[in-house]
Amino acid sequence: MNFPIFLTGLTMGLSLIVAIGAQNAFVLRQGLKGEHVLAVCLACALSDAVLIAVGVTGFGRIMAVVPWLDPVLRYGGAAFLFWYGAKSLRSAFRSAGALGAAEQGGAGGLSRVLMTCLALTWLNPHVYLDTVVLLGTISTRFPGAEPAFALGAVSGSFLFFFTLGYGAVWLRPLFANPRAWRMLEAVIALIMWAIALKLLIGG
């Protein structure tokens, strides 16, 4: 196990997944309500694990056949991250809070909750860009250590979703404060730009 590469995957996975969105708001809501938290966290984390594995294992083979795709995706990924960071920074100045989605809706059965969770995960085009394309591209920066990178990214998904789901009760006072959301968005912006620069310099 290459621990530094594992930590890189963990950091990058967390940096991408922590951005506030519909899926995270849903997990937070389920955690606040205490409904099907285990199933929801597992569904989100396992979905990420599958997509990350596809990205990491498939990109090496694709690069061997289409070598020009690596720089195209690397620079494209860097551009996306710069945009992503700018969007987060703008949200840091304009956001008024993000608990609204977490406080809506009534009780639901397990099947209905899981269907909603999976729809928010698999029907979101950004999840493929984040996991398959972006993490897959970044993993090619570590020849021979891709499994450690993938394991780190997958661990980041499990860590985040279970922390968010089960820690929602304790996190509620923090997330109810608009200033906390704005600070989080600002940190996300800086991390996104740092990763983008690493992609460009690494090339």
PDB file of C-alpha atoms in Angstrom:
ATOM      1  CA  MET A   1       0.000   0.000   0.000  1.00  0.00           C
ATOM      2  CA  ASN A   2       1.383   3.366  -1.062  1.00  0.00           C
ATOM      3  CA  PHE A   3       0.144   5.484   1.827  1.00  0.00           C
ATOM      4  CA  PRO A   4       0.970   8.938   0.340  1.00  0.00           C
ATOM      5  CA  ILE A   5      -0.963   8.036  -2.828  1.00  0.00           C
ATOM      6  CA  PHE A   6      -3.798   6.669  -0.672  1.00  0.00           C
ATOM      7  CA  LEU A   7      -3.935  10.013   1.137  1.00  0.00           C
ATOM      8  CA  THR A   8      -3.933  11.843  -2.191  1.00  0.00           C
ATOM      9  CA  GLY A   9      -6.893   9.783  -3.357  1.00  0.00           C
ATOM     10  CA  LEU A  10      -8.650  10.328  -0.037  1.00  0.00           C
ATOM     11  CA  THR A  11      -8.104  14.089  -0.186  1.00  0.00           C
ATOM     12  CA  MET A  12      -9.181  14.435  -3.793  1.00  0.00           C
ATOM     13  CA  GLY A  13     -12.183  12.183  -3.312  1.00  0.00           C
ATOM     14  CA  LEU A  14     -13.322  14.195  -0.303  1.00  0.00           C
ATOM     15  CA  SER A  15     -12.669  17.485  -2.079  1.00  0.00           C
ATOM     16  CA  LEU A  16     -14.953  16.514  -4.945  1.00  0.00           C
ATOM     17  CA  ILE A  17     -17.722  14.883  -2.944  1.00  0.00           C
ATOM     18  CA  VAL A  18     -18.020  17.451  -0.159  1.00  0.00           C
ATOM     19  CA  ALA A  19     -19.437  20.102  -2.489  1.00  0.00           C
ATOM     20  CA  ILE A  20     -22.982  20.981  -1.467  1.00  0.00           C
ATOM     21  CA  GLY A  21     -25.577  19.474  -3.788  1.00  0.00           C
ATOM     22  CA  ALA A  22     -28.896  17.675  -4.016  1.00  0.00           C
ATOM     23  CA  GLN A  23     -27.451  14.270  -3.078  1.00  0.00           C
ATOM     24  CA  ASN A  24     -25.664  15.559   0.007  1.00  0.00           C
ATOM     25  CA  ALA A  25     -28.730  17.539   1.073  1.00  0.00           C
ATOM     26  CA  PHE A  26     -30.784  14.343   0.785  1.00  0.00           C
ATOM     27  CA  VAL A  27     -28.321  12.356   2.897  1.00  0.00           C
ATOM     28  CA  LEU A  28     -28.309  15.153   5.436  1.00  0.00           C
ATOM     29  CA  ARG A  29     -32.095  15.200   5.538  1.00  0.00           C
ATOM     30  CA  GLN A  30     -32.285  11.450   6.106  1.00  0.00           C
ATOM     31  CA  GLY A  31     -29.699  11.753   8.850  1.00  0.00           C
ATOM     32  CA  LEU A  32     -31.595  14.566  10.536  1.00  0.00           C
ATOM     33  CA  LYS A  33     -34.809  12.531  10.385  1.00  0.00           C
ATOM     34  CA  GLY A  34     -33.096   9.240  11.313  1.00  0.00           C
ATOM     35  CA  GLU A  35     -34.746   7.355   8.436  1.00  0.00           C
ATOM     36  CA  HIS A  36     -32.941   4.547   6.557  1.00  0.00           C
ATOM     37  CA  VAL A  37     -29.593   6.207   7.218  1.00  0.00           C
ATOM     38  CA  LEU A  38     -27.518   3.038   6.773  1.00  0.00           C
ATOM     39  CA  ALA A  39     -29.165   2.145   3.458  1.00  0.00           C
ATOM     40  CA  VAL A  40     -28.808   5.666   2.091  1.00  0.00           C
ATOM     41  CA  CYS A  41     -25.148   5.996   3.095  1.00  0.00           C
ATOM     42  CA  LEU A  42     -24.323   2.573   1.657  1.00  0.00           C
ATOM     43  CA  ALA A  43     -26.138   3.318  -1.607  1.00  0.00           C
ATOM     44  CA  CYS A  44     -24.222   6.556  -2.104  1.00  0.00           C
ATOM     45  CA  ALA A  45     -20.824   5.199  -1.082  1.00  0.00           C
ATOM     46  CA  LEU A  46     -21.114   1.953  -3.066  1.00  0.00           C
ATOM     47  CA  SER A  47     -22.257   3.863  -6.140  1.00  0.00           C
ATOM     48  CA  ASP A  48     -19.166   6.037  -5.881  1.00  0.00           C
ATOM     49  CA  ALA A  49     -16.983   2.955  -5.391  1.00  0.00           C
ATOM     50  CA  VAL A  50     -18.284   1.383  -8.604  1.00  0.00           C
ATOM     51  CA  LEU A  51     -17.793   4.571 -10.616  1.00  0.00           C
ATOM     52  CA  ILE A  52     -14.314   5.204  -9.207  1.00  0.00           C
ATOM     53  CA  ALA A  53     -13.272   1.621  -9.985  1.00  0.00           C
ATOM     54  CA  VAL A  54     -14.510   2.007 -13.561  1.00  0.00           C
ATOM     55  CA  GLY A  55     -12.591   5.249 -13.964  1.00  0.00           C
ATOM     56  CA  VAL A  56      -9.329   4.012 -12.469  1.00  0.00           C
ATOM     57  CA  THR A  57      -9.237   0.567 -14.109  1.00  0.00           C
ATOM     58  CA  GLY A  58     -10.501   1.674 -17.482  1.00  0.00           C
ATOM     59  CA  PHE A  59      -8.395   4.757 -18.085  1.00  0.00           C
ATOM     60  CA  GLY A  60      -5.064   2.966 -18.324  1.00  0.00           C
ATOM     61  CA  ARG A  61      -6.358   0.731 -21.118  1.00  0.00           C
ATOM     62  CA  ILE A  62      -7.977   3.615 -22.921  1.00  0.00           C
ATOM     63  CA  MET A  63      -4.773   5.671 -22.742  1.00  0.00           C
ATOM     64  CA  ALA A  64      -2.796   2.810 -24.327  1.00  0.00           C
ATOM     65  CA  VAL A  65      -5.108   2.852 -27.339  1.00  0.00           C
ATOM     66  CA  VAL A  66      -5.792   6.591 -27.506  1.00  0.00           C
ATOM     67  CA  PRO A  67      -2.754   8.363 -25.977  1.00  0.00           C
ATOM     68  CA  TRP A  68      -3.897  11.853 -27.021  1.00  0.00           C
ATOM     69  CA  LEU A  69      -6.967  11.491 -24.797  1.00  0.00           C
ATOM     70  CA  ASP A  70      -4.901  11.912 -21.628  1.00  0.00           C
ATOM     71  CA  PRO A  71      -3.829  15.542 -22.194  1.00  0.00           C
ATOM     72  CA  VAL A  72      -7.247  16.442 -23.563  1.00  0.00           C
ATOM     73  CA  LEU A  73      -9.011  15.131 -20.457  1.00  0.00           C
ATOM     74  CA  ARG A  74      -6.321  16.450 -18.128  1.00  0.00           C
ATOM     75  CA  TYR A  75      -6.604  20.008 -19.434  1.00  0.00           C
ATOM     76  CA  GLY A  76     -10.356  19.663 -19.698  1.00  0.00           C
ATOM     77  CA  GLY A  77     -10.473  18.435 -16.105  1.00  0.00           C
ATOM     78  CA  ALA A  78      -8.324  21.360 -14.980  1.00  0.00           C
ATOM     79  CA  ALA A  79     -10.652  23.795 -16.746  1.00  0.00           C
ATOM     80  CA  PHE A  80     -13.644  22.161 -15.099  1.00  0.00           C
ATOM     81  CA  LEU A  81     -11.991  22.399 -11.669  1.00  0.00           C
ATOM     82  CA  PHE A  82     -11.224  26.068 -12.148  1.00  0.00           C
ATOM     83  CA  TRP A  83     -14.880  26.619 -13.056  1.00  0.00           C
ATOM     84  CA  TYR A  84     -15.985  24.430 -10.139  1.00  0.00           C
ATOM     85  CA  GLY A  85     -13.842  26.459  -7.763  1.00  0.00           C
ATOM     86  CA  ALA A  86     -15.163  29.735  -9.127  1.00  0.00           C
ATOM     87  CA  LYS A  87     -18.716  28.473  -8.692  1.00  0.00           C
ATOM     88  CA  SER A  88     -17.996  27.500  -5.083  1.00  0.00           C
ATOM     89  CA  LEU A  89     -16.354  30.848  -4.406  1.00  0.00           C
ATOM     90  CA  ARG A  90     -19.359  32.679  -5.854  1.00  0.00           C
ATOM     91  CA  SER A  91     -21.630  30.559  -3.691  1.00  0.00           C
ATOM     92  CA  ALA A  92     -19.489  31.467  -0.671  1.00  0.00           C
ATOM     93  CA  PHE A  93     -20.391  35.114  -1.209  1.00  0.00           C
ATOM     94  CA  ARG A  94     -24.012  34.599  -2.197  1.00  0.00           C
ATOM     95  CA  SER A  95     -25.225  31.530  -0.271  1.00  0.00           C
ATOM     96  CA  ALA A  96     -27.844  32.044   2.415  1.00  0.00           C
ATOM     97  CA  GLY A  97     -27.807  28.458   3.672  1.00  0.00           C
ATOM     98  CA  ALA A  98     -28.475  24.966   2.328  1.00  0.00           C
ATOM     99  CA  LEU A  99     -30.637  23.207   4.854  1.00  0.00           C
ATOM    100  CA  GLY A 100     -33.899  23.835   3.016  1.00  0.00           C
ATOM    101  CA  ALA A 101     -33.723  20.658   0.973  1.00  0.00           C
ATOM    102  CA  ALA A 102     -32.790  18.670   4.052  1.00  0.00           C
ATOM    103  CA  GLU A 103     -35.878  19.793   5.928  1.00  0.00           C
ATOM    104  CA  GLN A 104     -38.483  19.039   3.255  1.00  0.00           C
ATOM    105  CA  GLY A 105     -40.512  15.924   2.729  1.00  0.00           C
ATOM    106  CA  GLY A 106     -42.213  13.419   4.945  1.00  0.00           C
ATOM    107  CA  ALA A 107     -41.499   9.876   5.941  1.00  0.00           C
ATOM    108  CA  GLY A 108     -40.953   7.378   3.160  1.00  0.00           C
ATOM    109  CA  GLY A 109     -40.544   3.619   2.799  1.00  0.00           C
ATOM    110  CA  LEU A 110     -37.136   2.075   2.246  1.00  0.00           C
ATOM    111  CA  SER A 111     -37.720   1.368  -1.452  1.00  0.00           C
ATOM    112  CA  ARG A 112     -38.914   4.908  -2.125  1.00  0.00           C
ATOM    113  CA  VAL A 113     -36.014   6.431  -0.223  1.00  0.00           C
ATOM    114  CA  LEU A 114     -33.482   4.253  -2.063  1.00  0.00           C
ATOM    115  CA  MET A 115     -35.013   5.049  -5.448  1.00  0.00           C
ATOM    116  CA  THR A 116     -34.740   8.750  -4.702  1.00  0.00           C
ATOM    117  CA  CYS A 117     -31.183   8.344  -3.454  1.00  0.00           C
ATOM    118  CA  LEU A 118     -30.066   6.354  -6.510  1.00  0.00           C
ATOM    119  CA  ALA A 119     -31.765   8.794  -8.863  1.00  0.00           C
ATOM    120  CA  LEU A 120     -29.960  11.720  -7.262  1.00  0.00           C
ATOM    121  CA  THR A 121     -26.704   9.778  -7.648  1.00  0.00           C
ATOM    122  CA  TRP A 122     -26.885   8.135 -11.085  1.00  0.00           C
ATOM    123  CA  LEU A 123     -28.918  10.779 -12.904  1.00  0.00           C
ATOM    124  CA  ASN A 124     -26.489  13.538 -11.980  1.00  0.00           C
ATOM    125  CA  PRO A 125     -24.089  14.068 -14.915  1.00  0.00           C
ATOM    126  CA  HIS A 126     -21.488  15.611 -12.613  1.00  0.00           C
ATOM    127  CA  VAL A 127     -21.010  12.318 -10.771  1.00  0.00           C
ATOM    128  CA  TYR A 128     -19.556  10.751 -13.927  1.00  0.00           C
ATOM    129  CA  LEU A 129     -17.265  13.703 -14.537  1.00  0.00           C
ATOM    130  CA  ASP A 130     -16.093  13.684 -10.912  1.00  0.00           C
ATOM    131  CA  THR A 131     -15.560   9.948 -10.448  1.00  0.00           C
ATOM    132  CA  VAL A 132     -15.032   8.257 -13.815  1.00  0.00           C
ATOM    133  CA  VAL A 133     -13.412  11.057 -15.813  1.00  0.00           C
ATOM    134  CA  LEU A 134     -11.707  13.321 -13.294  1.00  0.00           C
ATOM    135  CA  LEU A 135     -10.539  10.775 -10.703  1.00  0.00           C
ATOM    136  CA  GLY A 136      -9.759   8.324 -13.505  1.00  0.00           C
ATOM    137  CA  THR A 137      -7.581  10.924 -15.209  1.00  0.00           C
ATOM    138  CA  ILE A 138      -5.835  11.933 -11.985  1.00  0.00           C
ATOM    139  CA  SER A 139      -5.085   8.273 -11.196  1.00  0.00           C
ATOM    140  CA  THR A 140      -2.945   8.042 -14.349  1.00  0.00           C
ATOM    141  CA  ARG A 141      -0.510  10.441 -12.642  1.00  0.00           C
ATOM    142  CA  PHE A 142       0.468   7.536 -10.347  1.00  0.00           C
ATOM    143  CA  PRO A 143       1.533   4.593 -12.567  1.00  0.00           C
ATOM    144  CA  GLY A 144       1.475   1.326 -10.635  1.00  0.00           C
ATOM    145  CA  ALA A 145      -0.206   2.936  -7.626  1.00  0.00           C
ATOM    146  CA  GLU A 146      -3.688   3.339  -9.093  1.00  0.00           C
ATOM    147  CA  PRO A 147      -5.246   0.838  -6.628  1.00  0.00           C
ATOM    148  CA  ALA A 148      -3.975   2.874  -3.662  1.00  0.00           C
ATOM    149  CA  PHE A 149      -5.376   6.049  -5.204  1.00  0.00           C
ATOM    150  CA  ALA A 150      -8.733   4.378  -5.901  1.00  0.00           C
ATOM    151  CA  LEU A 151      -8.902   2.930  -2.385  1.00  0.00           C
ATOM    152  CA  GLY A 152      -8.237   6.382  -0.965  1.00  0.00           C
ATOM    153  CA  ALA A 153     -10.974   7.963  -3.076  1.00  0.00           C
ATOM    154  CA  VAL A 154     -13.453   5.209  -2.176  1.00  0.00           C
ATOM    155  CA  SER A 155     -12.555   5.582   1.502  1.00  0.00           C
ATOM    156  CA  GLY A 156     -13.263   9.287   1.166  1.00  0.00           C
ATOM    157  CA  SER A 157     -16.766   8.531  -0.121  1.00  0.00           C
ATOM    158  CA  PHE A 158     -17.535   6.116   2.727  1.00  0.00           C
ATOM    159  CA  LEU A 159     -16.069   8.511   5.290  1.00  0.00           C
ATOM    160  CA  PHE A 160     -18.034  11.473   4.002  1.00  0.00           C
ATOM    161  CA  PHE A 161     -21.443   9.856   3.532  1.00  0.00           C
ATOM    162  CA  PHE A 162     -21.439   8.011   6.859  1.00  0.00           C
ATOM    163  CA  THR A 163     -20.163  11.077   8.687  1.00  0.00           C
ATOM    164  CA  LEU A 164     -22.831  13.216   7.057  1.00  0.00           C
ATOM    165  CA  GLY A 165     -25.624  10.703   7.593  1.00  0.00           C
ATOM    166  CA  TYR A 166     -24.897   9.714  11.175  1.00  0.00           C
ATOM    167  CA  GLY A 167     -23.341  12.988  12.261  1.00  0.00           C
ATOM    168  CA  ALA A 168     -26.250  15.087  10.995  1.00  0.00           C
ATOM    169  CA  VAL A 169     -27.742  15.525  14.466  1.00  0.00           C
ATOM    170  CA  TRP A 170     -24.515  17.009  15.816  1.00  0.00           C
ATOM    171  CA  LEU A 171     -23.811  18.930  12.618  1.00  0.00           C
ATOM    172  CA  ARG A 172     -27.213  20.584  12.469  1.00  0.00           C
ATOM    173  CA  PRO A 173     -26.235  23.676  14.507  1.00  0.00           C
ATOM    174  CA  LEU A 174     -23.225  24.161  12.227  1.00  0.00           C
ATOM    175  CA  PHE A 175     -25.063  23.661   8.939  1.00  0.00           C
ATOM    176  CA  ALA A 176     -27.932  25.864  10.103  1.00  0.00           C
ATOM    177  CA  ASN A 177     -25.475  28.769  10.117  1.00  0.00           C
ATOM    178  CA  PRO A 178     -25.182  30.362   6.644  1.00  0.00           C
ATOM    179  CA  ARG A 179     -21.685  31.577   7.515  1.00  0.00           C
ATOM    180  CA  ALA A 180     -20.509  27.976   7.980  1.00  0.00           C
ATOM    181  CA  TRP A 181     -21.790  27.032   4.518  1.00  0.00           C
ATOM    182  CA  ARG A 182     -20.012  30.034   2.998  1.00  0.00           C
ATOM    183  CA  MET A 183     -16.746  29.132   4.708  1.00  0.00           C
ATOM    184  CA  LEU A 184     -17.046  25.557   3.465  1.00  0.00           C
ATOM    185  CA  GLU A 185     -17.663  26.734  -0.105  1.00  0.00           C
ATOM    186  CA  ALA A 186     -14.582  28.989   0.073  1.00  0.00           C
ATOM    187  CA  VAL A 187     -12.415  26.084   1.235  1.00  0.00           C
ATOM    188  CA  ILE A 188     -13.810  23.904  -1.561  1.00  0.00           C
ATOM    189  CA  ALA A 189     -12.903  26.594  -4.101  1.00  0.00           C
ATOM    190  CA  LEU A 190      -9.287  26.699  -2.912  1.00  0.00           C
ATOM    191  CA  ILE A 191      -9.003  22.906  -2.988  1.00  0.00           C
ATOM    192  CA  MET A 192     -10.480  22.704  -6.496  1.00  0.00           C
ATOM    193  CA  TRP A 193      -8.004  25.279  -7.798  1.00  0.00           C
ATOM    194  CA  ALA A 194      -5.103  23.477  -6.108  1.00  0.00           C
ATOM    195  CA  ILE A 195      -6.058  20.203  -7.809  1.00  0.00           C
ATOM    196  CA  ALA A 196      -6.432  21.977 -11.159  1.00  0.00           C
ATOM    197  CA  LEU A 197      -2.943  23.461 -10.826  1.00  0.00           C
ATOM    198  CA  LYS A 198      -1.552  20.045  -9.913  1.00  0.00           C
ATOM    199  CA  LEU A 199      -3.114  18.565 -13.055  1.00  0.00           C
ATOM    200  CA  LEU A 200      -1.572  21.277 -15.232  1.00  0.00           C
ATOM    201  CA  ILE A 201       1.872  21.253 -13.606  1.00  0.00           C
ATOM    202  CA  GLY A 202       1.939  17.459 -13.478  1.00  0.00           C
ATOM    203  CA  GLY A 203       1.637  17.334 -17.246  1.00  0.00           C
TER     204      GLY A 203
END
